Structure formats: structure tokens, C-alpha cells
Coordinates of C-alpha atoms in Angstrom, one line a residue:
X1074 CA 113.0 115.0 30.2
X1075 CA 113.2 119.1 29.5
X1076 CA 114.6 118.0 26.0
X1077 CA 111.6 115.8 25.3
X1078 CA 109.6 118.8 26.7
X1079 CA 111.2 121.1 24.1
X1080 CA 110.8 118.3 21.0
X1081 CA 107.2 117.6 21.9
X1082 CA 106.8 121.5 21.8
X1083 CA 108.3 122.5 18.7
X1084 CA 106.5 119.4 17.4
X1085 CA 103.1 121.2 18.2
X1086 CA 104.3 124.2 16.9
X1087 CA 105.9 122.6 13.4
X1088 CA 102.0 121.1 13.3
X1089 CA 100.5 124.0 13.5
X1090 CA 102.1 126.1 11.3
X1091 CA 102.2 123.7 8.4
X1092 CA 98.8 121.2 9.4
X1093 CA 98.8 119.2 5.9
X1094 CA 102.1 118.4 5.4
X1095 CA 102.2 117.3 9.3
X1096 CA 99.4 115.2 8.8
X1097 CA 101.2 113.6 5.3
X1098 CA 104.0 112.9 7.6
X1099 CA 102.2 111.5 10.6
X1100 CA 100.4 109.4 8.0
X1101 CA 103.4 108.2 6.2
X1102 CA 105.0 106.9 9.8
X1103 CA 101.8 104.9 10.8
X1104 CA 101.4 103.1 7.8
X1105 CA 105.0 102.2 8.1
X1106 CA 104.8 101.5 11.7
X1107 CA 101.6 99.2 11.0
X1108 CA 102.9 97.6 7.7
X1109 CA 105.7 96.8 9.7
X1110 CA 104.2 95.2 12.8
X1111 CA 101.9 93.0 10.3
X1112 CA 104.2 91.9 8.4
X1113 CA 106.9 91.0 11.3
X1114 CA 103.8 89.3 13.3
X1115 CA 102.8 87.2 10.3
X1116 CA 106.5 86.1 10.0
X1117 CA 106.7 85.0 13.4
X1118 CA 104.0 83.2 13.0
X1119 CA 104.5 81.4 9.9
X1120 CA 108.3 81.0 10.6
X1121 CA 109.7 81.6 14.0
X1122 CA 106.6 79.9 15.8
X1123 CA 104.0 78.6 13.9
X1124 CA 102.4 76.6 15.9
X1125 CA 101.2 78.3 19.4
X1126 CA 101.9 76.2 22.5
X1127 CA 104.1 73.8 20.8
X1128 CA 106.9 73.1 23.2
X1129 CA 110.0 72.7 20.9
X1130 CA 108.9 74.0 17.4
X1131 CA 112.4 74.0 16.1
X1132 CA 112.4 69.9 16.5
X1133 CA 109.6 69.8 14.1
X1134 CA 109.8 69.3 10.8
X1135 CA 107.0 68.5 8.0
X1136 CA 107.5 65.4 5.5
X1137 CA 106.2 65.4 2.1
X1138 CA 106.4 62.9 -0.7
X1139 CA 107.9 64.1 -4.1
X1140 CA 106.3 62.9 -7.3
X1141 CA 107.9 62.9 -10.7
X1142 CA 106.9 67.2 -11.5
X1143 CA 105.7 66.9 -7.7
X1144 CA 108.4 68.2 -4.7
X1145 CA 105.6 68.6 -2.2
X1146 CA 103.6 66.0 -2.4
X1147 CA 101.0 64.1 0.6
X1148 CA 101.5 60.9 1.7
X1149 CA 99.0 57.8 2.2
X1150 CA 98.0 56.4 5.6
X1151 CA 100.2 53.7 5.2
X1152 CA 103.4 55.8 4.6
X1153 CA 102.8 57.7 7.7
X1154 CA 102.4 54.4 9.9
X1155 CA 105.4 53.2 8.0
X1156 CA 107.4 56.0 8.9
X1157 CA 106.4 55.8 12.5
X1158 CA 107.1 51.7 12.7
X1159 CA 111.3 52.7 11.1
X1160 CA 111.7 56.0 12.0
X1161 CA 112.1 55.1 15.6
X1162 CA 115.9 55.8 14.9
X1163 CA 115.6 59.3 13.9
X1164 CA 112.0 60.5 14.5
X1165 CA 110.5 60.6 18.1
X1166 CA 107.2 60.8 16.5
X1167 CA 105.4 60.6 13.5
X1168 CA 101.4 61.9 13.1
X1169 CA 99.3 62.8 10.4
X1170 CA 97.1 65.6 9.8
X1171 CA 94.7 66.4 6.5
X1172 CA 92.2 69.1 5.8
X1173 CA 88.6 68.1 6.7
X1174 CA 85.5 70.4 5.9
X1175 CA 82.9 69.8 8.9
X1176 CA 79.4 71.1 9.4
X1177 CA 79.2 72.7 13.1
X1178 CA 75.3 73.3 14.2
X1179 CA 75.2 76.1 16.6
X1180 CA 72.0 77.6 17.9
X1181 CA 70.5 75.8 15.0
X1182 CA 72.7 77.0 12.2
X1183 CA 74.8 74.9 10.6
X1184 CA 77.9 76.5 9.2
X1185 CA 80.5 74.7 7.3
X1186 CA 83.8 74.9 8.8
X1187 CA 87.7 74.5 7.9
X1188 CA 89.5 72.2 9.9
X1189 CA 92.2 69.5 10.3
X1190 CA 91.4 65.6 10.1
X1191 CA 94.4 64.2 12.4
X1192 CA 96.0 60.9 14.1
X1193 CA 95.5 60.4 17.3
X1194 CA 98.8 61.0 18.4
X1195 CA 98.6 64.7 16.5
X1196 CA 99.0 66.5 20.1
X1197 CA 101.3 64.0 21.8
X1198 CA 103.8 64.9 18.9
X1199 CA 103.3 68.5 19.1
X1200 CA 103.3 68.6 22.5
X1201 CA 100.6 70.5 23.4
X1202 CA 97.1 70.0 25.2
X1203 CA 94.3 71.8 23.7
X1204 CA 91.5 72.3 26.4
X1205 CA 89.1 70.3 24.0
X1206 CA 91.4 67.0 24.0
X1207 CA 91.8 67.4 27.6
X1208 CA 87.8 66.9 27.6
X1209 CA 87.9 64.6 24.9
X1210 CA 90.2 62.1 27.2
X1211 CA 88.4 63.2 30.7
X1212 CA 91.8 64.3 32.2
X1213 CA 90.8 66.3 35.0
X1214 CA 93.3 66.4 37.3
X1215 CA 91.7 66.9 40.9
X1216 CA 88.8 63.6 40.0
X1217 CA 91.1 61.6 38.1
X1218 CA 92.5 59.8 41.2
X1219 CA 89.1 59.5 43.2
X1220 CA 87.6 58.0 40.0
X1221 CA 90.8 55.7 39.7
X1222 CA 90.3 54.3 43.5
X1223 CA 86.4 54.1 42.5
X1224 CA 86.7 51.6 39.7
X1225 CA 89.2 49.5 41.5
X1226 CA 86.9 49.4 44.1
X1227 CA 84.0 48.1 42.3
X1228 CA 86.4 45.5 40.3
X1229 CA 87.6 44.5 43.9
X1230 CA 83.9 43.9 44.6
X1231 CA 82.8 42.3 41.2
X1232 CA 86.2 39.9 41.7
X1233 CA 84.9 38.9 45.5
X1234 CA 81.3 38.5 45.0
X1235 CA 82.3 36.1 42.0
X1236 CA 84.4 34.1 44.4
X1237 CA 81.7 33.6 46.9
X1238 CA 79.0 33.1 44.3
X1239 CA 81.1 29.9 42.6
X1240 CA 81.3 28.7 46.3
X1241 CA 77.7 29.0 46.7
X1242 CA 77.1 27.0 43.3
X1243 CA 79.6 24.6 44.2
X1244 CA 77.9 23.8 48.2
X1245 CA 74.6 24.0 46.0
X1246 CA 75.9 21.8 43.4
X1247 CA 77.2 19.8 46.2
X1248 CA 73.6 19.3 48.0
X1249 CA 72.2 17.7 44.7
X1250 CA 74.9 15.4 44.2
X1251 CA 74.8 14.3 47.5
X1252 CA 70.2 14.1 47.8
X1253 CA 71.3 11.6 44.5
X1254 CA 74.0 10.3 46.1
X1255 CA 74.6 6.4 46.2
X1256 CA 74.2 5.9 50.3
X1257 CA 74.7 2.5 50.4
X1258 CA 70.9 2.1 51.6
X1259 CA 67.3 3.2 51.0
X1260 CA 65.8 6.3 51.9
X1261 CA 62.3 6.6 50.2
X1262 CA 60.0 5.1 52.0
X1263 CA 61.4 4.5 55.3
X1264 CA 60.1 6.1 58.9
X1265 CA 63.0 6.2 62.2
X1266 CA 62.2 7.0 65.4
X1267 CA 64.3 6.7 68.8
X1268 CA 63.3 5.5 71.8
X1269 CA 65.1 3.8 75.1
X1270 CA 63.2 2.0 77.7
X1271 CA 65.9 1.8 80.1
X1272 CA 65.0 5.5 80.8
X1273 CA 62.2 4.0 82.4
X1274 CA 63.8 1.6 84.4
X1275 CA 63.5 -1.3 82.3
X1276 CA 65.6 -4.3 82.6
X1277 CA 67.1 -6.0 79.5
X1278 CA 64.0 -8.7 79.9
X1279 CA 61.3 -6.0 79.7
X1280 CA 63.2 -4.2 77.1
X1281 CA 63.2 -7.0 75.0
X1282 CA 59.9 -7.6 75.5
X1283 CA 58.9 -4.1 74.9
X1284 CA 60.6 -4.4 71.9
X1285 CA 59.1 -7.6 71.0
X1286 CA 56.0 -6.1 71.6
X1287 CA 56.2 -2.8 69.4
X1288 CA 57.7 -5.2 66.6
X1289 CA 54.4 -7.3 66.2
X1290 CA 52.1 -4.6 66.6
X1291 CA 53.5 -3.0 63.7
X1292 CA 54.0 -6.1 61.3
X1293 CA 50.2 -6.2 61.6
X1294 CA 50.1 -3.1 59.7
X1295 CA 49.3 -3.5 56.3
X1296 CA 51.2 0.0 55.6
X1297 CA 54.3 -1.4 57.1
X1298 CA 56.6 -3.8 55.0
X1299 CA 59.1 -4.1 57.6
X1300 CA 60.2 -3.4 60.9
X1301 CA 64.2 -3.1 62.3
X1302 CA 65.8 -2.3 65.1
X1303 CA 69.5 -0.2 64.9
X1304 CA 71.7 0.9 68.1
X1305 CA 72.4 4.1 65.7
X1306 CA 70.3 5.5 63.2
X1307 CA 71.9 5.5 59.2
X1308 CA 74.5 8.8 58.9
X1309 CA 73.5 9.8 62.5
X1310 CA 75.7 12.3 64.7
X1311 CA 76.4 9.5 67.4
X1312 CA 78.1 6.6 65.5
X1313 CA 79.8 4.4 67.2
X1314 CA 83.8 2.2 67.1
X1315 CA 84.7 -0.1 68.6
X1316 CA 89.0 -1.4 69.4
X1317 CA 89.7 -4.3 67.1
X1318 CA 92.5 -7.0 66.4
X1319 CA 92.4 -8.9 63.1
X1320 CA 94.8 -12.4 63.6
X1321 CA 97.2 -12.3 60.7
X1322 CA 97.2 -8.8 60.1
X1323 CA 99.7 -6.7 61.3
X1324 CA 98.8 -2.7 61.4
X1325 CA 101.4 0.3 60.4
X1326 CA 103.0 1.8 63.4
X1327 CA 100.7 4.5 63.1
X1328 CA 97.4 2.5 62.5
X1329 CA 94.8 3.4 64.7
X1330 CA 92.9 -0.3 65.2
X1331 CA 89.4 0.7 65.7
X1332 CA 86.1 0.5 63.4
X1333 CA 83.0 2.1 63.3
X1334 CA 80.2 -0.2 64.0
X1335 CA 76.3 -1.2 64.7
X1336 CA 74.5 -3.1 66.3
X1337 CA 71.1 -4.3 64.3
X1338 CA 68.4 -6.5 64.6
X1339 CA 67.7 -8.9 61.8
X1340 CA 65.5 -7.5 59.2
X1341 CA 67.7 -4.8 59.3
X1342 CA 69.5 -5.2 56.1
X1343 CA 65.8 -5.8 54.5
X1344 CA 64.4 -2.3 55.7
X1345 CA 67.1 -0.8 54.3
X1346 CA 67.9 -2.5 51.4
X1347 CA 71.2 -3.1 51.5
X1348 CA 72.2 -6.0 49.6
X1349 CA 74.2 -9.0 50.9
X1350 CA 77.0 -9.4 48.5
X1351 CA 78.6 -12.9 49.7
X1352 CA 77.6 -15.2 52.8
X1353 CA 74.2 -14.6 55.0
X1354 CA 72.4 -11.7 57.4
X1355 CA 71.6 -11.9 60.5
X1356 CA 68.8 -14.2 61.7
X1357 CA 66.3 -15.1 65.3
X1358 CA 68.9 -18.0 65.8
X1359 CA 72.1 -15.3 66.4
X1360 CA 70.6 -15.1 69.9
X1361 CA 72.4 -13.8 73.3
X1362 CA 74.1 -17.2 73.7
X1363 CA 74.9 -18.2 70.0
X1364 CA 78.3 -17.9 68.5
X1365 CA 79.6 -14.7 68.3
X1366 CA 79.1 -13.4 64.7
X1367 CA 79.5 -10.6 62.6
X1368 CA 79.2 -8.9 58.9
X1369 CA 81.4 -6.5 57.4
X1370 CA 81.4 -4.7 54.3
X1371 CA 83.3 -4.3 51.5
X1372 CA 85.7 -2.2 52.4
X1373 CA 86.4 -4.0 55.8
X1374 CA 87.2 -7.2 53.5
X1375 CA 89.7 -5.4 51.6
X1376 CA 91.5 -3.8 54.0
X1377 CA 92.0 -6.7 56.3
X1378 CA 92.2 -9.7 54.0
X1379 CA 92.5 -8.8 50.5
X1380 CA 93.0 -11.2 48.1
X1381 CA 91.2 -13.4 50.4
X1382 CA 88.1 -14.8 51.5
X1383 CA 86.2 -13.0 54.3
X1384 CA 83.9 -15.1 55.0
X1385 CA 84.9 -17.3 58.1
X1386 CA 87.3 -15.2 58.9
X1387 CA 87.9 -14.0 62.9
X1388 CA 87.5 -10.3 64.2
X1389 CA 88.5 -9.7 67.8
X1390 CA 86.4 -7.1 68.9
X1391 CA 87.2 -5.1 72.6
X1392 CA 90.0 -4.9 75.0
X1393 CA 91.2 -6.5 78.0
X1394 CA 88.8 -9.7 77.6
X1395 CA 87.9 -9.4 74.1
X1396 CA 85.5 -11.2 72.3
X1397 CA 85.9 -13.2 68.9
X1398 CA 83.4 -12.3 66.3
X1399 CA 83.2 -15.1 62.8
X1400 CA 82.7 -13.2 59.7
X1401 CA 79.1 -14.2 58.3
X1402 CA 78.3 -11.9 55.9
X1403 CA 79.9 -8.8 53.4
X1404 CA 77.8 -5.6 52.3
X1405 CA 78.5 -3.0 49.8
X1406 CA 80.6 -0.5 51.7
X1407 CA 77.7 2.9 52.1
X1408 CA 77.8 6.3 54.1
X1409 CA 78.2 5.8 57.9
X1410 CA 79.6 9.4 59.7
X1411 CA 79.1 11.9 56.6
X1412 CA 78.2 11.7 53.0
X1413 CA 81.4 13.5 52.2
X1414 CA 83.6 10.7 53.6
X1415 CA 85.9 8.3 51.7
X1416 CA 85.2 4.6 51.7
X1417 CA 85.6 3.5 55.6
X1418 CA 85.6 -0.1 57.0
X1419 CA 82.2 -0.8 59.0
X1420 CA 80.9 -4.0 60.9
X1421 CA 77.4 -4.9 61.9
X1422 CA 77.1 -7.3 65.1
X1423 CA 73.4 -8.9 66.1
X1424 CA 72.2 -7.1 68.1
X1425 CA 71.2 -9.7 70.7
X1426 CA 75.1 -10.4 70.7
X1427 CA 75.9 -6.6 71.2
X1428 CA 72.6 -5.5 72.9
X1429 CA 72.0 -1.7 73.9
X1430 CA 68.6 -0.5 75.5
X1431 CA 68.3 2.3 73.2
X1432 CA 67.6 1.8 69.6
X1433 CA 66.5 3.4 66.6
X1434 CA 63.5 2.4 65.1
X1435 CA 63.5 1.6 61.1
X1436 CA 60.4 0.8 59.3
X1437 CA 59.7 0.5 55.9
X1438 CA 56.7 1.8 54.6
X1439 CA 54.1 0.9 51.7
X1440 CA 52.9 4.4 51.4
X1441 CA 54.4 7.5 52.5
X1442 CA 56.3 7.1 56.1
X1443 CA 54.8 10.4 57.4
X1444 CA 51.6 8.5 57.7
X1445 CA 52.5 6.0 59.8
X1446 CA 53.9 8.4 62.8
X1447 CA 50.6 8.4 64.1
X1448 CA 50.7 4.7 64.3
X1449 CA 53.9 4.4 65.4
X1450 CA 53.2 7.0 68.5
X1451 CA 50.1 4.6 69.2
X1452 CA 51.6 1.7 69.7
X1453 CA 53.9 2.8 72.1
X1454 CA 51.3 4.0 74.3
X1455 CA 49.6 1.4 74.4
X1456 CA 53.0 -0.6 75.2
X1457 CA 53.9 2.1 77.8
X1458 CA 52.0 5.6 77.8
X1459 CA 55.0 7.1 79.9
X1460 CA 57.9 5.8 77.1
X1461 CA 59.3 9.0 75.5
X1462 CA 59.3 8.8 71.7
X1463 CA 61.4 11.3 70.0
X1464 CA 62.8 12.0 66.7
X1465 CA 59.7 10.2 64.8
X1466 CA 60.5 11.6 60.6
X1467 CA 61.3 10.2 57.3
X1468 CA 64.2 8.9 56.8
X1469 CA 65.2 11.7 53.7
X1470 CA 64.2 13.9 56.7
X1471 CA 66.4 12.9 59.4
X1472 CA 69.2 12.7 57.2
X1473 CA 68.7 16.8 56.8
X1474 CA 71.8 16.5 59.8
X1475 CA 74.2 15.2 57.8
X1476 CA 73.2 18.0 54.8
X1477 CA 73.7 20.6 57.3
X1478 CA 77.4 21.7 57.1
X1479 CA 76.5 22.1 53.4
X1480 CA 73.3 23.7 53.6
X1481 CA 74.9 26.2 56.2
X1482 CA 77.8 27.1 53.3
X1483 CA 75.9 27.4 50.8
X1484 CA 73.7 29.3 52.4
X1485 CA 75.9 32.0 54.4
X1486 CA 78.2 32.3 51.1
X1487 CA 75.1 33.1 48.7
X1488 CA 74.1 36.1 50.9
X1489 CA 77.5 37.2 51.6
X1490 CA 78.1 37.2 47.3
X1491 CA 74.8 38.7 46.8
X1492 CA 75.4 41.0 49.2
X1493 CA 78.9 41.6 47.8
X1494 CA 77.0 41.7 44.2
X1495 CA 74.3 44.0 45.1
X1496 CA 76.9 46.2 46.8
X1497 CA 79.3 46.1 43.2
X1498 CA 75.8 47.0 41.4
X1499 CA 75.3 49.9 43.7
X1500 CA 78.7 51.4 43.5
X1501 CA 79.1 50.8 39.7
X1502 CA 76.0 52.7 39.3
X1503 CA 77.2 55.5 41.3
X1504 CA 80.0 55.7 39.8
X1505 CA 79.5 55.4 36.2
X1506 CA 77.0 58.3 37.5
X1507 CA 79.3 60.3 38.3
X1508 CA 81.4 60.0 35.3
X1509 CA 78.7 60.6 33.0
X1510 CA 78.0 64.2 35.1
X1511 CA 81.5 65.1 35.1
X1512 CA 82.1 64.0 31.2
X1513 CA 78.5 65.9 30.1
X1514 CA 80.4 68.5 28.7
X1515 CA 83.0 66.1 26.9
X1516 CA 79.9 64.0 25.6
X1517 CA 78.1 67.7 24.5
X1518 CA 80.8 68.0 22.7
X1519 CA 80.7 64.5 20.9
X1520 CA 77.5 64.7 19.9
X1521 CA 78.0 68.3 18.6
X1522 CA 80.5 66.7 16.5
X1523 CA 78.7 64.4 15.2
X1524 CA 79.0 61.0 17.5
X1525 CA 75.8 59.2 17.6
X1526 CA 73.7 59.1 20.8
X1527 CA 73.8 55.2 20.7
X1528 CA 77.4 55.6 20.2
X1529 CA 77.6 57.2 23.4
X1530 CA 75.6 54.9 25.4
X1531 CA 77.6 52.1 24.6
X1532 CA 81.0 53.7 25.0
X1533 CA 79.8 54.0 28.8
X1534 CA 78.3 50.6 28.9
X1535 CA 81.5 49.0 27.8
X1536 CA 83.0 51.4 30.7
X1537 CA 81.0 49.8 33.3
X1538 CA 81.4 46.0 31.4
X1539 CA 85.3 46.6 31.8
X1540 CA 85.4 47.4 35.3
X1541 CA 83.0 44.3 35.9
X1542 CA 84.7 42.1 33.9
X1543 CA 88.7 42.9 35.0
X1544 CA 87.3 42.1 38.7
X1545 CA 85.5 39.0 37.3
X1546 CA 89.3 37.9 35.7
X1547 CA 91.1 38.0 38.9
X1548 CA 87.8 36.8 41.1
X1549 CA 88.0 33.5 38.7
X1550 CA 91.4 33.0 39.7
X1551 CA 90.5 33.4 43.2
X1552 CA 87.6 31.0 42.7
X1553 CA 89.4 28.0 41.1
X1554 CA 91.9 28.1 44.1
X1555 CA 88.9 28.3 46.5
X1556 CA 87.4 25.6 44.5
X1557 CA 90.6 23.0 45.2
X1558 CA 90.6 24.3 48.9
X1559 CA 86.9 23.1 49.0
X1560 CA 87.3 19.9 47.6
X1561 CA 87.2 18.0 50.6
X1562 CA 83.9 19.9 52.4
X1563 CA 81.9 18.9 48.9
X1564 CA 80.0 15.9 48.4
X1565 CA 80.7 13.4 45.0
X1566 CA 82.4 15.1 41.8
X1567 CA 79.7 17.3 40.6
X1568 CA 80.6 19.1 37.4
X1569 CA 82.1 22.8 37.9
X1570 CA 81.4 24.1 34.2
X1571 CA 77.9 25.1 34.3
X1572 CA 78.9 27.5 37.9
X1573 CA 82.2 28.6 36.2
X1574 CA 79.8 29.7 33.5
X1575 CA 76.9 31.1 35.1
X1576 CA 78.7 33.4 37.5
X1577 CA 80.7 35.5 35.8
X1578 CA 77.4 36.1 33.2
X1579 CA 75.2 36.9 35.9
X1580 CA 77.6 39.5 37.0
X1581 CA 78.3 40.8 33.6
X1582 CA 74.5 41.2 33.4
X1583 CA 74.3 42.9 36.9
X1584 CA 76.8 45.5 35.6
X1585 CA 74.7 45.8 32.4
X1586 CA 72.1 46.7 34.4
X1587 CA 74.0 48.9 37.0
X1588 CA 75.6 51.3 33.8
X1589 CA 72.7 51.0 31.8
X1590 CA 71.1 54.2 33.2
X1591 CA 73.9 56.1 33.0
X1592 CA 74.3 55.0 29.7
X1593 CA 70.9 56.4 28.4
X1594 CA 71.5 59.4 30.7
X1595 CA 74.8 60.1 28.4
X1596 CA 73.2 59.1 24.8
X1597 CA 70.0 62.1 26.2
X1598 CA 72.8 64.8 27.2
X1599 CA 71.7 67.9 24.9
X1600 CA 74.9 69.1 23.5
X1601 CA 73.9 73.1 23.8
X1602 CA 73.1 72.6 27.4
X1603 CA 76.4 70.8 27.8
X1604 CA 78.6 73.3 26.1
X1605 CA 77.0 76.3 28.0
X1606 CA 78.0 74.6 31.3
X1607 CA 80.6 75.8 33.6

């Protein structure tokens, strides 16, 4: 330090004595010292590292093209992506870059600017990641994984509302088919009713009578065509079976022997209109003390004699004294327990042969059946003004039971999927929201640089349509399986397409929808405002 002192001194002293040639000197050393640091600064930056923030800059090297009088020539496009298919065993990576001349509006100036035109891969190669390509690819780290657990949340959604929408098409589907369904008899037209003297106190003499009675007051009707008597009413909740034998047939070990039956008054088959296929109904002479008979339908036949004749043929219906029933009649096989049910054996006795006080009362109409309910209540109080009369509807009406299971499904799974849709509508909204706020100054930038407004808009909207539509994918899958598992709750064969179709459409609509405001919101972002942002 004391010989710096002494240097610095003499240096003072040297100055003063001899000021010009001091200053020549001084002069001389800082133009030296400058021309120096400029020209080692511009070496290490053209040489030693030319390219700032480039991670390894010694395993890059530039590739040119030499022409005939040409060592450093370009190269094409499709050199570059030929290089990068066959260099794989030499060359990690291989991007392009060009000169490109933009026009850059600021404060609304435009200015003409220098810059590079490169691949897309241009900073995956060099390893670096400029602050604007960070923005440019919305990689920010701290939303990146809430946004990631947001969109696979609303695909989650959009892929579980579509499930639960195809089930409600298929349980709507399903009630069509089955108001069109083939029942095996007539509904139009035709009025029940239930009633049961006995809970009166009647006798089987006075409830024959009774029903005698009610019978020939209603013929007289000129609105009614026809009159019938049932011990349970068509597709009703309390169907009857009955323990049967069949001499000559011999059932599986693990048969159960039993048939679901009716008993019905003659014009029974008429009200309804259910054809006779072979042999005769039921008529006034299959009284109490006549032969036992009995009529079966189609499927009965089969199962029992097939290839043969039923007609004639002995049913032994009961246990522990059984009675013999003769085979009278056969019937197209129809709907007895639910319309969802396969084909099932069914027998019809008279019901003067199988008699029960309670009954179900058919009637055929000529106009509409609702307007014979007040008739129908008449008569019986004039019969007997203490006889309860209950269930009095149409026929389509009282069958509303057997729709009921369907109605129910269809109708609890089309608020749970429009719940489940409304919900995926909500939260796409939200969070395409969200993105757009949090990208405002990537899509400033954008449009700064030229990207159209509408451009924009629809870069989100296909945002929000992907997230939709990669739920929708897995939710079909999901809905074909649900479909099979369903197969056996849904009534006739009704054709899936038009559901599998209309589902995933409406939902790619609802999502439309959903990102279409934050769509516009993106395409109105004013690219000063944006850059100025925090």
C-alpha cells in the first residue's frame, strides 16, 4: 500500500509538471483499454458464445448447402425436414431459421423490424426458453397443474353426463316402443274398473247376480260394444299361477311346473280383441257344472306339445285333488306380468269354472271410454249404492303401471345428465375463463403480431370442443356398456343410432356455447392493454 501511495503521488506530480504529454498518454491507454474490451466482447460473442442462454453452444453447429461457386449456401424446407427424419444418428436436432422483415405497431407507429422466421422446434434445439415462448405456449408453472385437474374435470363430467343422457334416450326410446308395442290385445277404446261384492258380504249367488245385473245394464248402452268380466285386469300388478301337470310331458329337474293364468268371462276375448287362432272361446254353456275347460296360448302349445295338436289336449291344474282342464281354444301368446318380458305360457279358464268374487270390469267402448265412467258409476248404485268402485280409467291409462319402472329411469337419469350437463357447461365456462385471463397477455401478444382476432376466438373454442369431446370419447364407451347392461330393463329393439347420435352433438353444442364467451372475450383483448399488464 505505501508503494502504491508513492506511485499514485509521483503520478500526480509527473502530471502536473508536464499536463499535455500526461494527457497524450492517458489518452493513448484508454483508447487501448476500450479498443481492447470491444473487440474481445465482440469475439466472445460471435465466437466463444454466440448465442446467450444456449445451454451447450459448443454442440452446435450451423449446416449450409454448397452450390457449384456457392460454399455457403441455404437450404429448402424440405432439406431441413430431411435432415431431421436421417440425422437421427448423428444430429439430436435439426431446426430452421430465416430472416423475416415484420411490421411491429406500437403506440400507433408501425416500424419495420429485423427478425428471424423459425421452426417450431428453433428453442427446443437451442435449448433455451425466451420469456415470450414461455407465453406463447402458456407454461406457467404454479396454474399449469390446477388448469390440468380443471380440464380433466370437465372431460370427467362431459364423459358422465353423456352416459346418463344415452340412458335417458334409451328408457325414452324404450317408452315409445313399448305405447306401439304389440300387447297381444286392444287398448283404444276400452274402460276397466274393479270392483268385489264379497266385501259386502255377498254370497256367490248374489254375486253372480250382481254381476248379471251390471252386465245387462250396460249392454243397453248404445256407447258400449261389449261388456267382460276378468279375475285380473290385462298387465296388472296382481297376476296370478297356478301348479300344473301336463300327462306326457316330463319337466327338467329344475322346471318350475306352474303357469300364469285368468279367469274370464266369455266375451272376454271379444272386448279385447284377441283373436282365436285354432278351436273355440269360452261360451254361457261352460257353466259351474260343465266340463272342465280351458284355452291356452301359443306359447303354452309349444312348450308342452310341440309338434302336436293342442287342441283336446289335458291340463291338470292344482295340487293335492287336482282338477283336469280339456284344451278348447289357442290365442296369440301377448303381455301378461310386464311388457318387457319374453314370450311366457298363459291359460285362460271360464270363469264360472274358476269363479273369484272380485273381478275386473272390461268394456269396450264406441266412443271414448272416459265417457262412460259416469255410466258405469251409475249403474252400480243403482245395483248397490254401498259397493265400492275403484280404479274406473282407460285402459291406455291403467296400463301407466306397467310403464312405470321406465318412466321412473328415464326420468331420474335425464335430470341427473342434465344436471351433470349443466354442471360440465358451468365449469367449462369457468375455466376456459380463466384461461383466457391468465393467457391475455400471450393473446396481446398474438394479435400484436399479427394473428387475427377470429383466429383467436376459435383457437379457444377448439380448446373448450377438445376438452368436451375427449370426455364425450370415453363417456361413449361407458354408454355402449351401459347400453348392453340395460338390455333387459328396455322394452322391444328400438333403434340406438339416432341417441348415439344426438348426445354427443348436443354436448358438443353445450360446450360451444359454454367457450363461446370466452372465446369473443379473447378475439376483444386489446393488445396494448395486454402487453402493459403485469
Amino acid at each position: 500500500m505505501e508503494g502504491l501511495g508513492r506511485d499514485l503521488g509521483y503520478a500526480v506530480r509527473s502530471f502536473r509538471r508536464r499536463p499535455a504529454f500526461s494527457a497524450a498518454v492517458v489518452a493513448t491507454l484508454a483508447l487501448g483499454l476500450g479498443l481492447n474490451t470491444a473487440v474481445f466482447a465482440v469475439v466472445e460473442a460471435l465466437l466463444w458464445r454466440p448465442l446467450p442462454g444456449v445451454q451447450a453452444p459448443s454442440g452446435l453447429v450451423q449446416l449450409y448447402r454448397a452450390y457449384p461457386g456457392e460454399r455457403f449456401g441455404s437450404l429448402a424446407v424440405p432439406d431441413v425436414l430431411d435432415l431431421r427424419e436421417r440425422g437421427g444418428g448423428f444430429l439430436e436436432g435439426v431446426a430452421g431459421w430465416t430472416f423475416a422483415t415484420v411490421s411491429l405497431t406500437s403506440q400507433g407507429e408501425p416500424r419495420r423490424v429485423q427478425g428471424h422466421l423459425v421452426s417450431a422446434n428453433y428453442f427446443d434445439v437451442l435449448g433455451v426458453r425466451p420469456a415470450l415462448v414461455a407465453a406463447l405456449k402458456g407454461e406457467d408453472a404454479t396454474g399449469r397443474r390446477g388448469a390440468r385437474a380443471s380440464r380433466l374435470l370437465i372431460s370427467v363430467q362431459a364423459g358422465l353426463s353423456l352416459v346418463l343422457l344415452v340412458c335417458a334416450g334409451l328408457f325414452l326410446q324404450s317408452l315409445r316402443a313399448a305405447e306401439t308395442m304389440d300387447k297381444g290385445f286392444a287398448t283404444q277404446g276400452r274402460l276397466v274398473a274393479s270392483i268385489d261384492p264379497s266385501l259386502q258380504g255377498y254370497s256367490r249367488s248374489a254375486t253372480d247376480a250382481f254381476y248379471q245385473r251390471l252386465e245387462g245394464s250396460l249392454r243397453g248402452d248404445a256407447r258400449v260394444k261389449s261388456v267382460a268380466f276378468a279375475s285380473v285386469p290385462p298387465l296388472g300388478l296382481d297376476s296370478t299361477d297356478r301348479t300344473l301337470s301336463v300327462p306326457g310331458y316330463t319337466p327338467r329337474a329344475d322346471e318350475r311346473m306352474s303357469v300364469h293364468c285368468a279367469s274370464v268371462t266369455p266375451a272376454y276375448f271379444e272386448a279385447l280383441a284377441i283373436p282365436l287362432l285354432r278351436g273355440r272361446a269360452f261360451t254361457s254353456a261352460d257353466a259351474g257344472d260343465a266340463a272342465p275347460v280351458a284355452m291356452v296360448n301359443q306359447r303354452f302349445a309349444e312348450r308342452y306339445w310341440p309338434g302336436r295338436e293342442a287342441l283336446g289336449q289335458i291340463v291338470r291344474i292344482g295340487r293335492g285333488r287336482p282338477r283336469d282342464f280339456t284344451i278348447v281354444g289357442v290365442v296369440p301368446t301377448g303381455k301378461y306380468r310386464s311388457l318387457g318380458e319374453r314370450p311366457l305360457p298363459f291359460i285362460y279358464f271360464a270363469h264360472a269354472q274358476e269363479w273369484t268374487p272380485g273381478t275386473t270390469i272390461l268394456i269396450h267402448a264406441a266412443g271414448t271410454p272416459e265417457s262412460l265412467a259416469p255410466a258405469l258409476r251409475e249403474q252400480v248404485r243403482r245395483i248397490d249404492p254401498h259397493l265400492p268402485l275403484s280404479g274406473v280409467a282407460s285402459l291406455e291409462d291403467s296400463l301407466g303401471l306397467a310403464l312405470l319402472p321406465a318412466r321412473v329411469g328415464g326420468g331420474v337419469l335425464a335430470a341427473l345428465g342434465a344436471l351433470g350437463l349443466a354442471l360440465a357447461a358451468v365449469g367449462l365456462h369457468g375455466v376456459m375463463a380463466t384461461a383466457v385471463a391468465r393467457r391475455r397477455r400471450e393473446i396481446g401478444v398474438r394479435i400484436a403480431l399479427g394473428a387475427p382476432p377470429g383466429r383467436v376466438a376459435s383457437q379457444v373454442l377448439r380448446e373448450g370442443l377438445g376438452l368436451v369431446a375427449r370426455g364425450a370419447a370415453i363417456g361413449l364407451m361407458g354408454a355402449f356398456a351401459a347400453a348392453h347392461a340395460l338390455r333387459g330393463v328396455l322394452y322391444g329393439d328400438p333403434p340406438r343410432g339416432l341417441v348415439f347420435a344426438a348426445v354427443p352433438a348436443l354436448l358438443l353444442l353445450v360446450a360451444a356455447v359454454a367457450s363461446g364467451l370466452p372465446a369473443r372475450r379473447a378475439a376483444a383483448v386489446d393488445p396494448l392493454a395486454a402487453l402493459r399488464q403485469d
